[in-house]
Coordinates of C-alpha atoms and ligand atoms in Angstrom, one line a residue:
M1 CA 111.0 119.0 -83.4
T2 CA 114.8 118.9 -84.4
E3 CA 115.9 120.0 -87.9
S4 CA 116.8 116.2 -88.5
S5 CA 113.5 114.8 -87.0
S6 CA 111.5 117.3 -88.9
E7 CA 113.3 116.4 -92.2
S8 CA 112.6 112.7 -91.6
A9 CA 109.1 113.5 -90.6
L10 CA 108.8 115.4 -93.7
K11 CA 109.9 112.8 -95.9
A12 CA 107.8 110.1 -94.0
L13 CA 104.6 112.3 -94.8
T14 CA 105.5 113.0 -98.5
D15 CA 106.5 109.5 -99.0
W16 CA 102.9 108.6 -97.6
W17 CA 101.2 111.0 -99.9
G18 CA 103.3 109.8 -102.6
E19 CA 102.3 106.2 -102.1
M20 CA 98.6 107.5 -102.4
G21 CA 99.4 109.0 -105.7
V22 CA 99.5 112.5 -104.6
D23 CA 102.4 114.8 -105.3
A24 CA 102.9 116.9 -102.0
D25 CA 104.2 120.4 -102.3
P26 CA 107.2 120.4 -100.0
A27 CA 106.8 123.9 -98.8
A28 CA 103.1 123.2 -97.6
M29 CA 104.4 120.4 -95.9
K30 CA 107.0 122.1 -94.2
A31 CA 104.6 124.7 -93.0
Y32 CA 102.2 121.8 -91.8
L33 CA 105.0 120.2 -89.9
S34 CA 106.0 123.7 -88.0
V35 CA 102.4 123.7 -86.8
A36 CA 102.3 120.0 -85.9
A37 CA 105.6 120.4 -83.8
T38 CA 103.9 122.6 -81.5
G39 CA 101.1 120.0 -80.7
P40 CA 101.5 117.3 -77.9
S41 CA 104.7 115.4 -78.3
A42 CA 104.6 111.7 -78.6
P43 CA 104.9 109.4 -75.3
A44 CA 108.3 108.9 -74.1
A45 CA 110.2 105.5 -74.1
P46 CA 109.2 103.7 -71.1
A47 CA 111.2 104.8 -67.9
L48 CA 114.1 102.9 -66.9
P49 CA 114.9 102.5 -63.0
Q50 CA 116.6 105.7 -61.6
G51 CA 120.3 106.1 -62.8
Q52 CA 120.0 103.4 -65.6
T53 CA 120.3 104.2 -69.1
P54 CA 119.3 101.8 -72.0
A55 CA 122.3 99.4 -72.8
P56 CA 123.6 100.6 -76.3
R57 CA 123.8 97.6 -78.7
P58 CA 127.4 96.5 -79.3
T59 CA 129.1 98.4 -82.0
R60 CA 129.2 96.3 -85.3
A61 CA 128.8 96.9 -89.2
A62 CA 125.2 96.7 -90.4
T63 CA 126.3 93.5 -92.4
D64 CA 127.4 91.7 -89.6
W65 CA 124.0 92.6 -87.7
V66 CA 122.3 91.1 -90.8
A67 CA 124.6 87.9 -91.0
M68 CA 124.1 87.4 -87.3
A69 CA 120.3 87.6 -87.7
S70 CA 120.6 85.2 -90.6
S71 CA 122.6 82.4 -88.6
A72 CA 120.4 82.9 -85.6
A73 CA 117.3 82.4 -87.7
A74 CA 118.7 79.4 -89.9
A75 CA 119.6 77.5 -86.2
C76 CA 115.8 77.7 -85.1
N77 CA 113.5 74.5 -85.8
S78 CA 110.1 75.7 -84.5
L79 CA 108.4 78.9 -84.0
A80 CA 109.0 78.8 -80.1
E81 CA 112.8 78.6 -80.8
L82 CA 112.4 81.6 -83.3
S83 CA 110.4 83.8 -81.3
A84 CA 113.2 83.4 -78.4
A85 CA 116.0 84.0 -81.0
I86 CA 114.3 87.3 -82.1
A87 CA 113.7 88.4 -78.3
A88 CA 117.2 87.6 -77.7
Y89 CA 118.8 89.4 -80.8
D90 CA 120.0 92.9 -80.3
G91 CA 120.7 93.9 -83.9
S92 CA 117.9 96.4 -84.0
P93 CA 118.7 100.1 -83.0
L94 CA 114.9 100.3 -82.2
K95 CA 115.0 97.6 -79.5
A96 CA 116.5 99.7 -76.7
G97 CA 113.3 102.2 -76.7
C98 CA 110.7 99.8 -76.7
Q99 CA 108.9 97.7 -73.8
N100 CA 108.6 94.5 -75.7
T101 CA 109.7 92.8 -78.8
V102 CA 106.5 91.9 -80.8
V103 CA 106.6 88.7 -82.7
F104 CA 103.5 87.0 -83.8
D105 CA 99.8 86.1 -82.6
G106 CA 97.5 83.5 -84.0
L107 CA 97.5 80.1 -84.9
E108 CA 101.0 78.2 -85.4
G109 CA 101.1 76.5 -88.7
A110 CA 98.2 78.4 -89.9
P111 CA 97.6 78.4 -93.9
V112 CA 97.4 82.1 -94.0
M113 CA 100.1 84.4 -92.7
V114 CA 99.3 88.3 -92.3
I115 CA 102.5 90.4 -92.4
G116 CA 102.4 94.2 -91.3
E117 CA 104.5 96.9 -90.8
G118 CA 105.4 96.8 -87.0
P119 CA 104.0 97.5 -83.7
G120 CA 102.7 100.6 -82.6
A121 CA 102.1 102.0 -79.0
E122 CA 99.5 99.4 -78.0
E123 CA 101.4 96.4 -79.7
D124 CA 104.7 97.6 -77.6
R125 CA 102.7 97.8 -74.5
Q126 CA 101.1 94.3 -74.9
G127 CA 103.8 92.5 -76.9
K128 CA 101.3 91.5 -79.5
P129 CA 101.0 92.5 -83.0
F130 CA 97.7 94.3 -84.2
V131 CA 95.8 94.8 -80.9
G132 CA 95.2 98.6 -81.4
R133 CA 92.5 100.3 -83.5
A134 CA 94.0 99.0 -86.7
G135 CA 94.3 95.7 -85.4
Q136 CA 90.4 95.5 -84.5
L137 CA 89.7 96.5 -88.1
L138 CA 92.0 93.9 -89.4
D139 CA 90.3 91.2 -87.3
R140 CA 87.0 92.4 -88.8
M141 CA 88.4 92.4 -92.3
L142 CA 90.1 88.8 -91.9
G143 CA 86.7 87.7 -90.4
A144 CA 84.7 88.7 -93.1
I145 CA 86.5 86.2 -95.4
G146 CA 86.6 83.6 -92.7
L147 CA 90.0 84.1 -91.2
S148 CA 90.7 84.4 -87.6
R149 CA 93.8 84.3 -85.2
Q150 CA 92.1 81.3 -83.5
S151 CA 91.4 79.2 -86.4
N152 CA 93.3 79.7 -89.6
A153 CA 95.7 82.7 -89.4
L154 CA 98.9 83.7 -87.9
I155 CA 99.8 87.5 -87.6
T156 CA 103.2 89.1 -87.6
N157 CA 105.3 92.0 -89.0
V158 CA 108.4 92.9 -91.1
N159 CA 109.6 94.8 -88.0
Y160 CA 109.5 93.7 -84.5
W161 CA 110.2 96.9 -82.6
R162 CA 108.3 99.9 -82.4
P163 CA 109.8 102.9 -84.2
P164 CA 109.8 106.3 -82.4
Q165 CA 106.5 108.2 -83.2
N166 CA 105.6 105.5 -85.2
R167 CA 107.5 106.3 -88.3
N168 CA 108.1 103.9 -91.0
P169 CA 110.9 101.6 -90.3
E170 CA 114.1 102.4 -92.1
P171 CA 115.8 100.1 -94.5
G172 CA 118.4 99.0 -92.3
E173 CA 115.9 98.3 -89.4
L174 CA 113.9 96.1 -91.9
A175 CA 116.9 94.5 -93.2
V176 CA 118.1 93.0 -89.5
C177 CA 114.6 91.6 -89.2
R178 CA 114.2 90.0 -92.7
P179 CA 116.1 86.7 -92.0
F180 CA 113.6 86.1 -89.2
V181 CA 110.6 86.9 -91.4
D182 CA 111.9 84.6 -94.1
R183 CA 112.7 81.8 -91.6
M184 CA 109.1 82.2 -90.0
V185 CA 107.5 81.8 -93.3
E186 CA 109.8 78.6 -93.8
L187 CA 109.1 77.2 -90.7
T188 CA 105.3 77.7 -90.6
A189 CA 104.7 77.0 -94.4
P190 CA 101.7 79.2 -95.1
K191 CA 99.5 78.6 -98.5
L192 CA 99.5 82.3 -98.7
I193 CA 100.6 85.6 -97.3
I194 CA 98.5 88.7 -97.1
A195 CA 100.9 91.8 -96.8
A196 CA 99.1 94.6 -94.8
G197 CA 100.3 97.8 -96.2
G198 CA 102.9 99.4 -98.4
V199 CA 105.8 98.8 -96.0
P200 CA 105.6 95.0 -95.7
A201 CA 104.5 94.6 -99.4
K202 CA 107.6 96.6 -100.8
A203 CA 109.9 94.8 -98.4
L204 CA 108.7 91.3 -99.0
L205 CA 108.5 91.7 -102.9
D206 CA 111.6 94.0 -102.9
T207 CA 110.0 96.7 -104.9
S208 CA 109.5 100.3 -104.8
T209 CA 106.0 100.1 -106.4
G210 CA 103.6 101.7 -104.2
I211 CA 100.4 99.8 -102.4
M212 CA 98.0 101.5 -104.4
R213 CA 99.5 99.6 -107.6
L214 CA 100.3 96.7 -105.6
R215 CA 96.7 96.0 -104.0
G216 CA 94.3 93.7 -105.9
T217 CA 97.0 91.6 -107.4
E218 CA 98.8 88.2 -106.5
K219 CA 102.5 88.2 -106.4
V220 CA 105.1 85.9 -105.1
L221 CA 107.6 85.8 -102.5
K222 CA 110.7 83.5 -103.2
L223 CA 112.5 81.7 -100.4
R224 CA 115.7 80.1 -100.3
G225 CA 115.7 76.6 -101.8
G226 CA 113.2 77.8 -104.4
R227 CA 110.0 77.8 -102.5
Q228 CA 107.5 80.2 -103.6
V229 CA 104.5 81.5 -101.5
P230 CA 101.7 83.7 -103.1
V231 CA 101.5 87.2 -101.7
F232 CA 98.3 89.4 -101.8
P233 CA 99.0 93.1 -100.9
I234 CA 96.3 95.1 -99.2
M235 CA 95.6 98.7 -97.9
H236 CA 96.9 98.9 -94.4
P237 CA 93.8 99.1 -92.0
A238 CA 95.2 102.3 -90.4
F239 CA 95.1 103.8 -93.8
L240 CA 91.5 102.4 -94.1
L241 CA 90.7 104.0 -90.8
R242 CA 91.8 107.5 -92.0
R243 CA 90.2 106.9 -95.4
P244 CA 87.1 104.9 -95.1
Q245 CA 86.0 105.8 -98.9
E246 CA 88.8 103.3 -99.8
K247 CA 86.8 100.4 -98.0
S248 CA 84.9 99.4 -101.2
R249 CA 88.3 98.6 -102.8
A250 CA 89.6 96.9 -99.8
W251 CA 86.6 94.6 -99.6
R252 CA 87.0 93.8 -103.4
D253 CA 90.7 92.8 -102.6
L254 CA 89.5 90.5 -99.8
Q255 CA 87.0 88.7 -101.9
M256 CA 90.0 88.1 -104.6
I257 CA 91.9 86.8 -101.6
E258 CA 88.9 84.5 -100.4
Q259 CA 88.6 82.9 -104.1
R260 CA 92.4 82.4 -104.2
A261 CA 92.5 80.9 -100.7
K262 CA 89.8 78.4 -101.5
A263 CA 91.4 77.4 -104.6
L264 CA 94.7 76.8 -102.7
G265 CA 92.9 74.7 -100.1
V266 CA 92.6 77.1 -97.4
N267 CA 89.8 76.1 -94.8
L268 CA 87.8 79.3 -94.4
G269 CA 86.0 78.3 -91.4
G270 CA 86.0 81.7 -89.2
Ligands
LIG301 N1 100.5 98.2 -87.6 C1 101.1 97.1 -88.0 O1 101.5 97.1 -89.4 N2 101.5 96.2 -87.2 C2 101.1 96.1 -86.4 O2 101.4 95.1 -85.4 C3 100.2 97.0 -85.6 C4 99.8 98.0 -86.3

């Protein structure tokens, strides 16, 4: 592990513990990382045909990339157009290392939109969000309150390209996706949004409050033109796989969402 990648890994780890309300000792974390660095390395980016290197994205100021995303998103009038615009967009530095752009799965125009953090290895391979182990748990969680990709839910992310070693997406990587995320909400007009995990909850709500404080509450996403959509932050299913003791709190959060969904006129058929 290089010095800078170990520093960003250290930051990711301490941020993660911080979100859980634990103050991590930086010296202990560094020691942990030096051991972790000797373990198996993460899979390399997909091999390109011999002699080819990934096309570098054209050099532009970060603000230009966000402006380009905004105008590309605004020009789309359907989910199909938006998906094509996202796939054609070269403003994320993550894109060159990915096999696929992962946009959405589920029912177009569904009353419930679930927004996660971004694709992992399996999602990058299949080009669909939440299809790995965490995705299977997410499907079971949704199913418990009558939601499914087939009937009434659309699943997407705040970032469309897998970050290396599954690290959290960085602010600039989220910023270039944001206009597309907002346009998807405008075009599909969900009655409510479930933010799965701290990264999407903080990004959508533009807050630094951690997920353990946001979960169990109802917030609001404010869109251009004054439209507002209720947002329900929940713990990320990957976190629940690591901390099954949190599942009872996750269940309470889902029951609250079920009640609010019914009140908002969502048909919870399964
Ligand atoms: N985790 C996410 O947040 N999104 C996915 O699509 C997969 C795993």
